[in-house]
Structure formats: C-alpha cells, structure tokens
Amino acid sequence: MNTIIKKIDAEQIKDDDFQQAGEILREGGLVAFPTETVYGLGADALNSQAAAKIYAAKGRPSDNPLIVHIADTEDLKRIAAKIPEKAGILAEAFWPGPLTMIFPKTDAVPYGTTGGLDTVAVRMPNHKIALELIRQSGVLIAAPSANTSGRPSPTRAEHVRKDMDGRIDMIIDGGKVGIGIESTIVDMTAEPPMILRPGYITKEMLEEIVPQVTLDPAILHQLKEGQTVRSPGMKYQHYSPQAHVILVEGEWQNFAAYAEQNKADGVYALVFDGEETRLSLPCLTYGASGQEQAQQIFSKLRELDDRGAHKVYVRAPKPEGIGLAVYNRLIRAAGFEVIQV
Ligand code: AMP
Ligand code: MG
C-alpha cells in the first residue's frame, strides 16, 4: 500500500484539506492524524472491519480497546448508554482536551472497537486538525496512538512514517504535538470515578471539579498473575525502544555514581536538562519540568534507537502531578525494571 503524506497547517486550514482523508475514513481505511497529546491512528469507530485494520497495522493485541474521538458532545449520546452527571461536568470542564472517559457502550459501538468490552472510552481532542477531520469526514474516529504496538508513541509525523509507512492509507502531517503523552483515562462506571491511566490532567485537577477521584493501583505497580485489569492496555510492556531500559530512582549523586559504575559500550543515560555535563557516558536529556518531560520522553526514547543505544539508565521523575504520567510510561518502557539507588 502506498501511504499518502498530507501536510496540513492547523492555523491555515484550506477548504479541500480533508476531502481525501474523509473519503478514506468513510470507506473503512486508516488515516493517522495529530492530536494535542500524540499522533493517533484513525478508523471509523462504528465499523468493525475498519477497526480491525487498526489492530492489524499496529500489531496490537485484540483485547486492547480503542478510544473513540468525537467533535461534539451530542455525539456522546450515540455511543454512551449512560452518562453520569459527573461526566457531564468533567466534559464541560476539560473537553475538548486530554481527558478520556469510560461509559457503558450502546449497540452502535462494535465489540471490535472496544476489545470485546461492554464499555467504550471517549474523548474530544483539542486540536484543530483532529476536530476538523472528525467533522468533515462525518465519522466518529477510533484512534489509538499511531505507533507499532509496544513502541514509544509518536509525537511527530516522521515517527508515524517510520512505524506505519506502507501499512496505512494516509498520514496527516500537522507538525509536532503539544502535550506529548496520551490522555488521562477516567472510568466513569466506577464510583468514585477512577483514573486508569494518568496524563496531563492530574487527579488534583479533576478533584477541583468533582469531589473525589481514585487511582487504579496498576498505574504504579505491576499486576500479579491472575489480577484483573481495568485498562487492558496497561498490562502490556509498552512505549519501549529497542534498547534495554532501566529506570533508576534516587538522588542525583547516587544516580550519577551508579551510571558511571555501569559505563560500557552502547550504554546511555537519559537524564534531566543540565545533568548531562556531569556524566562521562553518552547522554540524552528529556527536559527539566514535568511538562517538558512529557513533551520529550517519547521522542528521546526513539532517538536512543537512532543512536544505536543498547542499554539506557533513565533518571526517574517524581511520580507527582504530570510526573506521575511520565513515570507510568517509563516503568512500562522499562518492563517494570526499576532500580533504587
Ligand atoms: P492508546 O490509544 O494506544 O493509548 O490506548 C488506549 C488505552 O485506552 C488503552 O490503554 C486501553 O486499555 C484504554 N481503554 C480504551 N477503552 C477502554 C475501556 N472501555 N475500558 C478500559 N480501558 C480502556
Ligand atoms: Mg498507545
């Protein structure tokens, strides 16, 4: 398959920009597009065969459900069978934005989109290209991150091209994304609502709007054999470059000593901005603040592969605020290999 690359400037959208992408989606094809979080790989969410193509292109396990993207709150009624009052309030506060909410599904949503679950995950992205694509195509778009399953999520069209060239119909290149990590997922079928995957919107931000929100223990810990998962995607090793990733938690001095002791050919450190000058092994940095780290983490994990790293010691962020989301991605990239120093 020839993958069409279509450049669109979100600030200067032209009348016919979405014509071909809309046709592809209506015919059950695959279009990757930018959102404010990461690039998504989109297909018609209400067409089971179209959704199946997403799983095939990504090599995604069939029990890992997709998020349905909408452009209008009215669309929610078509796919969610019960919308609790709190969900309405959260949607009002955070949509369009990086918040995904889980509801019981209606019959309109095929099991091929929900990984066999009776619930559906929904979000309204805050990105002009994503919103226009949904509106102009006239379809609700199921879209997981547009990477090969298990790899770091794509934050630029070039990352999507590397993973998906020849496997999908079109990539819309809308430049670099703003946030850099996936949406916060909140299960609205639980009372109080439960965060299944942390993201840019933190527990504290949610609790300014609704009284109490809990955190799924699976966010920070590996599940034991036989434990049930609420967010099927969270059970897999994920977000990983080819290099062997080890997350190192502790004070800078201890991290530095540990990395120096383990210095060898192909061994890299991924550290915070400014720390690279204080180590003798090859380093990449991934920002200083939590927001910068979210923005950069996936592209830096990909860059380690480009450099041919075969092992990398990563400085762990504090699992607080948006740092919790970055930490959550990193322990999965490391296959839960965490060293305390
Ligand atoms: P991705 O879009 O690749 O970041 O993955 C979507 C995430 O949403 C996965 O971790 C899924 O497990 C989660 N998800 C989607 N639908 C549901 C659902 N109905 N219940 C629980 N988690 C869901
Ligand atoms: Mg993903």
Short mmCIF file of C-alpha atoms and ligand atoms in Angstrom, two decimals:
data_model
loop_
_atom_site.label_atom_id
_atom_site.label_comp_id
_atom_site.label_asym_id
_atom_site.label_seq_id
_atom_site.Cartn_x
_atom_site.Cartn_y
_atom_site.Cartn_z
CA MET A 1 0.00 0.00 0.00
CA ASN A 2 1.22 3.49 -0.83
CA THR A 3 0.90 5.75 2.21
CA ILE A 4 -0.09 9.30 1.25
CA ILE A 5 1.58 12.02 3.31
CA LYS A 6 -0.66 15.08 3.53
CA LYS A 7 0.68 18.25 5.14
CA ILE A 8 -1.94 20.44 6.82
CA ASP A 9 -1.28 23.69 8.65
CA ALA A 10 -3.66 23.80 11.64
CA GLU A 11 -3.58 27.61 11.56
CA GLN A 12 -4.43 27.82 7.83
CA ILE A 13 -6.84 25.03 7.05
CA LYS A 14 -7.93 25.04 3.39
CA ASP A 15 -11.39 24.05 2.09
CA ASP A 16 -10.29 20.80 0.48
CA ASP A 17 -7.68 19.74 3.09
CA PHE A 18 -9.80 16.90 4.48
CA GLN A 19 -11.52 15.71 1.33
CA GLN A 20 -9.37 12.69 0.61
CA ALA A 21 -8.89 11.78 4.29
CA GLY A 22 -12.68 11.89 4.75
CA GLU A 23 -13.20 9.55 1.79
CA ILE A 24 -10.64 7.09 3.15
CA LEU A 25 -12.30 7.03 6.58
CA ARG A 26 -15.82 6.65 5.17
CA GLU A 27 -14.61 3.72 3.05
CA GLY A 28 -13.15 1.99 6.10
CA GLY A 29 -9.48 2.95 5.61
CA LEU A 30 -6.81 4.22 8.02
CA VAL A 31 -5.66 7.82 8.49
CA ALA A 32 -3.06 8.90 11.07
CA PHE A 33 -3.50 12.44 12.38
CA PRO A 34 -2.14 14.77 15.07
CA THR A 35 -3.98 15.45 18.32
CA GLU A 36 -2.78 17.63 21.21
CA THR A 37 -1.49 14.51 23.03
CA VAL A 38 0.20 12.20 20.47
CA TYR A 39 -0.49 11.18 16.84
CA GLY A 40 -3.49 8.85 16.53
CA LEU A 41 -4.20 6.08 14.02
CA GLY A 42 -7.81 6.63 13.00
CA ALA A 43 -10.58 4.49 11.53
CA ASP A 44 -14.39 4.58 11.57
CA ALA A 45 -15.22 3.59 15.17
CA LEU A 46 -18.65 2.22 14.27
CA ASN A 47 -17.31 -0.05 11.51
CA SER A 48 -15.90 -3.24 12.96
CA GLN A 49 -13.87 -4.10 9.85
CA ALA A 50 -12.27 -0.67 9.81
CA ALA A 51 -11.35 -1.00 13.49
CA ALA A 52 -9.85 -4.44 12.77
CA LYS A 53 -7.42 -2.77 10.34
CA ILE A 54 -6.03 -0.66 13.20
CA TYR A 55 -5.15 -3.80 15.16
CA ALA A 56 -3.52 -5.33 12.09
CA ALA A 57 -1.47 -2.22 11.20
CA LYS A 58 -0.18 -1.80 14.76
CA GLY A 59 0.19 -5.49 15.62
CA ARG A 60 -2.00 -4.63 18.63
CA PRO A 61 -3.42 -7.41 20.85
CA SER A 62 -7.14 -7.72 20.07
CA ASP A 63 -8.19 -7.29 23.72
CA ASN A 64 -6.64 -3.81 23.96
CA PRO A 65 -9.57 -1.41 23.35
CA LEU A 66 -9.53 1.78 21.27
CA ILE A 67 -10.51 5.33 22.27
CA VAL A 68 -13.36 6.88 20.24
CA HIS A 69 -12.79 10.52 19.29
CA ILE A 70 -15.75 12.87 18.94
CA ALA A 71 -16.05 16.52 17.92
CA ASP A 72 -19.38 17.37 19.54
CA THR A 73 -20.85 16.41 22.95
CA GLU A 74 -24.06 15.45 21.12
CA ASP A 75 -22.09 12.53 19.58
CA LEU A 76 -21.59 11.09 23.07
CA LYS A 77 -25.25 10.06 23.26
CA ARG A 78 -24.85 7.82 20.22
CA ILE A 79 -22.12 5.74 21.82
CA ALA A 80 -22.54 6.01 25.62
CA ALA A 81 -25.57 4.22 27.10
CA LYS A 82 -25.43 6.03 30.44
CA ILE A 83 -23.79 9.40 31.06
CA PRO A 84 -23.47 10.14 34.80
CA GLU A 85 -23.92 13.75 35.88
CA LYS A 86 -20.27 13.94 36.95
CA ALA A 87 -19.20 13.04 33.42
CA GLY A 88 -21.19 15.94 32.05
CA ILE A 89 -19.45 18.27 34.50
CA LEU A 90 -15.99 16.91 33.65
CA ALA A 91 -16.70 17.17 29.92
CA GLU A 92 -17.76 20.77 30.42
CA ALA A 93 -14.50 21.49 32.28
CA PHE A 94 -11.99 19.56 30.18
CA TRP A 95 -13.36 18.95 26.65
CA PRO A 96 -12.01 19.48 24.14
CA GLY A 97 -8.88 18.25 25.90
CA PRO A 98 -6.71 15.33 27.05
CA LEU A 99 -9.38 13.58 29.13
CA THR A 100 -10.83 10.19 28.11
CA MET A 101 -13.91 8.93 29.94
CA ILE A 102 -15.28 5.38 30.03
CA PHE A 103 -19.02 4.66 29.77
CA PRO A 104 -21.25 1.64 29.17
CA LYS A 105 -21.45 1.34 25.37
CA THR A 106 -24.55 1.47 23.15
CA ASP A 107 -25.21 -1.18 20.48
CA ALA A 108 -23.90 1.28 17.87
CA VAL A 109 -20.34 0.57 19.05
CA PRO A 110 -19.00 -2.77 17.79
CA TYR A 111 -17.02 -5.07 20.10
CA GLY A 112 -14.26 -4.84 17.52
CA THR A 113 -13.67 -1.27 18.72
CA THR A 114 -13.90 -1.99 22.46
CA GLY A 115 -11.71 -5.10 22.55
CA GLY A 116 -14.77 -7.15 23.49
CA LEU A 117 -15.74 -4.93 26.46
CA ASP A 118 -19.24 -3.62 27.22
CA THR A 119 -17.75 -0.18 27.86
CA VAL A 120 -16.45 2.48 25.49
CA ALA A 121 -13.67 5.05 26.02
CA VAL A 122 -14.44 8.52 24.59
CA ARG A 123 -12.60 11.79 24.21
CA MET A 124 -12.88 15.10 22.38
CA PRO A 125 -9.39 16.14 21.26
CA ASN A 126 -8.26 19.75 21.50
CA HIS A 127 -6.60 20.02 18.09
CA LYS A 128 -7.99 21.80 15.05
CA ILE A 129 -6.87 19.09 12.62
CA ALA A 130 -8.37 16.26 14.69
CA LEU A 131 -11.66 18.11 15.19
CA GLU A 132 -11.99 19.09 11.53
CA LEU A 133 -11.17 15.54 10.43
CA ILE A 134 -13.99 14.17 12.60
CA ARG A 135 -16.45 16.86 11.48
CA GLN A 136 -15.66 16.79 7.78
CA SER A 137 -15.41 13.00 7.46
CA GLY A 138 -18.70 12.62 9.31
CA VAL A 139 -17.40 9.58 11.20
CA LEU A 140 -16.53 9.06 14.85
CA ILE A 141 -12.88 8.09 14.85
CA ALA A 142 -11.42 5.21 16.86
CA ALA A 143 -7.77 6.05 17.34
CA PRO A 144 -5.05 4.55 19.47
CA SER A 145 -1.55 6.02 19.29
CA ALA A 146 -0.14 5.65 15.76
CA ASN A 147 2.91 3.54 16.69
CA THR A 148 3.67 -0.14 16.20
CA SER A 149 2.32 -1.88 19.30
CA GLY A 150 4.84 -1.77 22.14
CA ARG A 151 6.92 1.11 20.69
CA PRO A 152 7.10 4.69 22.01
CA SER A 153 4.08 6.79 20.97
CA PRO A 154 4.61 9.16 18.02
CA THR A 155 4.81 12.89 18.65
CA ARG A 156 5.75 13.83 15.05
CA ALA A 157 4.55 12.67 11.64
CA GLU A 158 8.05 11.30 10.97
CA HIS A 159 7.67 8.87 13.91
CA VAL A 160 4.39 7.65 12.39
CA ARG A 161 6.00 7.26 8.98
CA LYS A 162 8.80 5.13 10.45
CA ASP A 163 6.31 2.71 12.03
CA MET A 164 3.41 2.80 9.56
CA ASP A 165 4.73 3.54 6.06
CA GLY A 166 3.09 1.11 3.61
CA ARG A 167 0.65 -0.15 6.25
CA ILE A 168 -1.93 2.67 6.30
CA ASP A 169 -3.66 4.86 3.70
CA MET A 170 -2.64 8.32 4.84
CA ILE A 171 -0.62 10.29 7.38
CA ILE A 172 -1.70 13.86 8.04
CA ASP A 173 1.44 15.80 8.96
CA GLY A 174 0.40 18.65 11.25
CA GLY A 175 3.78 19.19 12.89
CA LYS A 176 4.93 18.42 16.41
CA VAL A 177 2.24 17.76 19.07
CA GLY A 178 1.89 19.97 22.16
CA ILE A 179 1.49 17.69 25.19
CA GLY A 180 3.48 14.63 24.19
CA ILE A 181 1.88 11.87 26.30
CA GLU A 182 -1.51 10.23 25.98
CA SER A 183 -4.76 11.40 27.61
CA THR A 184 -5.80 10.80 31.21
CA ILE A 185 -8.30 7.91 31.24
CA VAL A 186 -11.06 8.03 33.89
CA ASP A 187 -13.50 5.19 34.41
CA MET A 188 -16.90 6.84 34.92
CA THR A 189 -18.59 3.47 35.54
CA ALA A 190 -16.78 3.39 38.91
CA GLU A 191 -17.99 5.42 41.89
CA PRO A 192 -16.00 7.46 42.77
CA PRO A 193 -14.52 7.77 39.26
CA MET A 194 -11.16 6.02 38.90
CA ILE A 195 -8.08 7.11 36.93
CA LEU A 196 -6.91 4.10 34.89
CA ARG A 197 -4.11 5.91 33.06
CA PRO A 198 -2.55 9.18 34.27
CA GLY A 199 -1.98 12.02 31.79
CA TYR A 200 -1.69 15.77 31.52
CA ILE A 201 -4.93 16.24 33.50
CA THR A 202 -3.97 15.24 37.04
CA LYS A 203 -6.01 13.81 39.94
CA GLU A 204 -5.74 17.22 41.63
CA MET A 205 -7.16 18.98 38.56
CA LEU A 206 -10.07 16.51 38.39
CA GLU A 207 -10.77 16.91 42.10
CA GLU A 208 -11.21 20.65 41.68
CA ILE A 209 -14.29 19.76 39.62
CA VAL A 210 -15.67 16.57 41.24
CA PRO A 211 -15.24 15.73 44.95
CA GLN A 212 -13.19 12.54 44.76
CA VAL A 213 -11.26 10.57 42.18
CA THR A 214 -9.26 7.41 42.93
CA LEU A 215 -6.14 5.98 41.26
CA ASP A 216 -6.01 2.44 39.85
CA PRO A 217 -3.15 0.67 41.71
CA ALA A 218 -1.98 -0.72 38.34
CA ILE A 219 -0.72 2.77 37.43
CA LEU A 220 2.38 2.38 39.59
CA HIS A 221 2.69 -1.36 40.13
CA GLN A 222 2.91 -4.43 38.00
CA LEU A 223 -0.18 -6.58 38.33
CA LYS A 224 0.20 -10.00 39.89
CA GLU A 225 -0.71 -13.06 37.88
CA GLY A 226 -4.50 -13.51 37.74
CA GLN A 227 -5.33 -9.95 38.90
CA THR A 228 -7.99 -8.38 36.70
CA VAL A 229 -7.12 -5.33 34.64
CA ARG A 230 -9.45 -2.38 34.30
CA SER A 231 -7.44 -0.83 31.48
CA PRO A 232 -6.29 -3.71 29.26
CA GLY A 233 -3.62 -1.57 27.59
CA MET A 234 -1.84 -1.03 30.90
CA LYS A 235 -0.91 -4.69 31.33
CA TYR A 236 1.46 -4.80 28.39
CA GLN A 237 5.10 -3.78 28.14
CA HIS A 238 4.72 -0.60 26.20
CA TYR A 239 6.36 2.55 24.92
CA SER A 240 9.70 0.75 24.55
CA PRO A 241 12.64 1.49 22.29
CA GLN A 242 14.83 -1.39 21.13
CA ALA A 243 17.33 -0.56 23.86
CA HIS A 244 17.04 -2.24 27.24
CA VAL A 245 15.56 0.47 29.50
CA ILE A 246 16.22 0.57 33.24
CA LEU A 247 14.51 3.17 35.39
CA VAL A 248 16.79 4.41 38.19
CA GLU A 249 15.13 6.06 41.18
CA GLY A 250 17.01 8.11 43.75
CA GLU A 251 19.09 11.24 44.36
CA TRP A 252 21.24 12.66 41.56
CA GLN A 253 24.57 11.79 43.29
CA ASN A 254 23.54 8.15 43.58
CA PHE A 255 22.25 8.03 40.02
CA ALA A 256 25.50 9.51 38.72
CA ALA A 257 27.63 7.04 40.71
CA TYR A 258 25.53 4.10 39.51
CA ALA A 259 25.62 5.14 35.86
CA GLU A 260 29.39 5.72 35.95
CA GLN A 261 29.98 2.29 37.52
CA ASN A 262 27.97 0.63 34.76
CA LYS A 263 29.52 2.55 31.90
CA ALA A 264 30.20 0.31 28.86
CA ASP A 265 29.92 0.27 25.08
CA GLY A 266 26.38 1.18 23.96
CA VAL A 267 25.30 2.24 27.46
CA TYR A 268 23.50 5.60 27.62
CA ALA A 269 21.94 7.75 30.32
CA LEU A 270 18.68 9.64 29.83
CA VAL A 271 18.74 12.49 32.34
CA PHE A 272 17.20 15.87 33.14
CA ASP A 273 18.41 19.03 31.38
CA GLY A 274 21.76 20.27 32.71
CA GLU A 275 22.83 16.93 34.21
CA GLU A 276 24.46 15.66 31.00
CA THR A 277 27.56 17.80 31.53
CA ARG A 278 28.26 15.99 34.81
CA LEU A 279 28.47 12.45 33.40
CA SER A 280 31.20 10.83 31.32
CA LEU A 281 28.93 8.37 29.49
CA PRO A 282 26.88 9.32 26.42
CA CYS A 283 23.68 11.10 27.48
CA LEU A 284 20.40 12.38 26.14
CA THR A 285 18.26 14.78 28.15
CA TYR A 286 14.47 14.99 28.40
CA GLY A 287 13.68 18.39 29.85
CA ALA A 288 13.59 19.89 33.32
CA SER A 289 9.93 20.46 34.26
CA GLY A 290 7.21 17.78 34.24
CA GLN A 291 5.61 19.37 31.17
CA GLU A 292 8.86 19.37 29.23
CA GLN A 293 9.49 15.77 30.21
CA ALA A 294 6.04 14.73 28.96
CA GLN A 295 6.68 16.59 25.72
CA GLN A 296 10.06 14.98 25.08
CA ILE A 297 10.04 11.49 26.59
CA PHE A 298 8.78 9.53 23.59
CA SER A 299 10.94 11.27 21.01
CA LYS A 300 14.01 10.77 23.22
CA LEU A 301 13.25 7.05 23.61
CA ARG A 302 13.08 6.86 19.80
CA GLU A 303 16.29 8.85 19.44
CA LEU A 304 18.11 6.30 21.61
CA ASP A 305 17.37 3.72 18.93
CA ASP A 306 18.61 6.06 16.21
CA ARG A 307 21.88 6.37 18.13
CA GLY A 308 22.20 2.59 18.48
CA ALA A 309 21.98 2.52 22.28
CA HIS A 310 21.59 -0.99 23.65
CA LYS A 311 21.12 -0.17 27.32
CA VAL A 312 19.88 3.03 28.92
CA TYR A 313 19.67 4.19 32.53
CA VAL A 314 16.80 6.65 32.86
CA ARG A 315 16.51 9.25 35.64
CA ALA A 316 13.09 8.68 37.22
CA PRO A 317 10.80 11.71 37.62
CA LYS A 318 8.91 12.14 40.91
CA PRO A 319 5.54 10.43 40.45
CA GLU A 320 3.58 13.60 41.28
CA GLY A 321 1.37 15.86 39.17
CA ILE A 322 2.14 15.32 35.48
CA GLY A 323 5.30 13.47 36.62
CA LEU A 324 3.02 10.55 37.55
CA ALA A 325 2.08 10.18 33.87
CA VAL A 326 5.72 10.30 32.75
CA TYR A 327 6.70 7.80 35.47
CA ASN A 328 3.82 5.50 34.44
CA ARG A 329 5.08 5.43 30.82
CA LEU A 330 8.69 4.91 31.88
CA ILE A 331 8.07 1.91 34.15
CA ARG A 332 6.30 0.26 31.22
CA ALA A 333 9.08 1.18 28.81
CA ALA A 334 11.40 -0.48 31.33
CA GLY A 335 9.17 -3.57 31.62
CA PHE A 336 8.93 -2.67 35.36
CA GLU A 337 12.71 -2.94 35.84
CA VAL A 338 13.26 -0.25 38.47
CA ILE A 339 16.46 0.14 40.49
CA GLN A 340 16.55 2.16 43.73
CA VAL A 341 19.88 3.89 44.38
P1 AMP B 1 -3.79 4.05 23.21
O1 AMP B 1 -4.83 4.84 22.50
O2 AMP B 1 -2.91 3.22 22.36
O3 AMP B 1 -3.03 4.96 24.10
O4 AMP B 1 -4.59 3.05 24.12
C1 AMP B 1 -5.87 3.31 24.60
C2 AMP B 1 -5.95 2.98 26.06
O5 AMP B 1 -7.31 3.13 26.47
C3 AMP B 1 -5.54 1.56 26.39
O6 AMP B 1 -4.66 1.56 27.50
C4 AMP B 1 -6.86 0.90 26.76
O7 AMP B 1 -6.70 -0.13 27.68
C5 AMP B 1 -7.69 2.06 27.28
N1 AMP B 1 -9.12 1.83 27.10
C6 AMP B 1 -9.80 2.02 25.95
N2 AMP B 1 -11.10 1.64 26.10
C7 AMP B 1 -11.23 1.20 27.37
C8 AMP B 1 -12.31 0.68 28.12
N3 AMP B 1 -13.51 0.53 27.59
N4 AMP B 1 -12.08 0.31 29.41
C9 AMP B 1 -10.84 0.47 29.94
N5 AMP B 1 -9.78 0.96 29.27
C10 AMP B 1 -9.96 1.32 28.01
MG MG B 2 -0.72 3.53 22.65
#
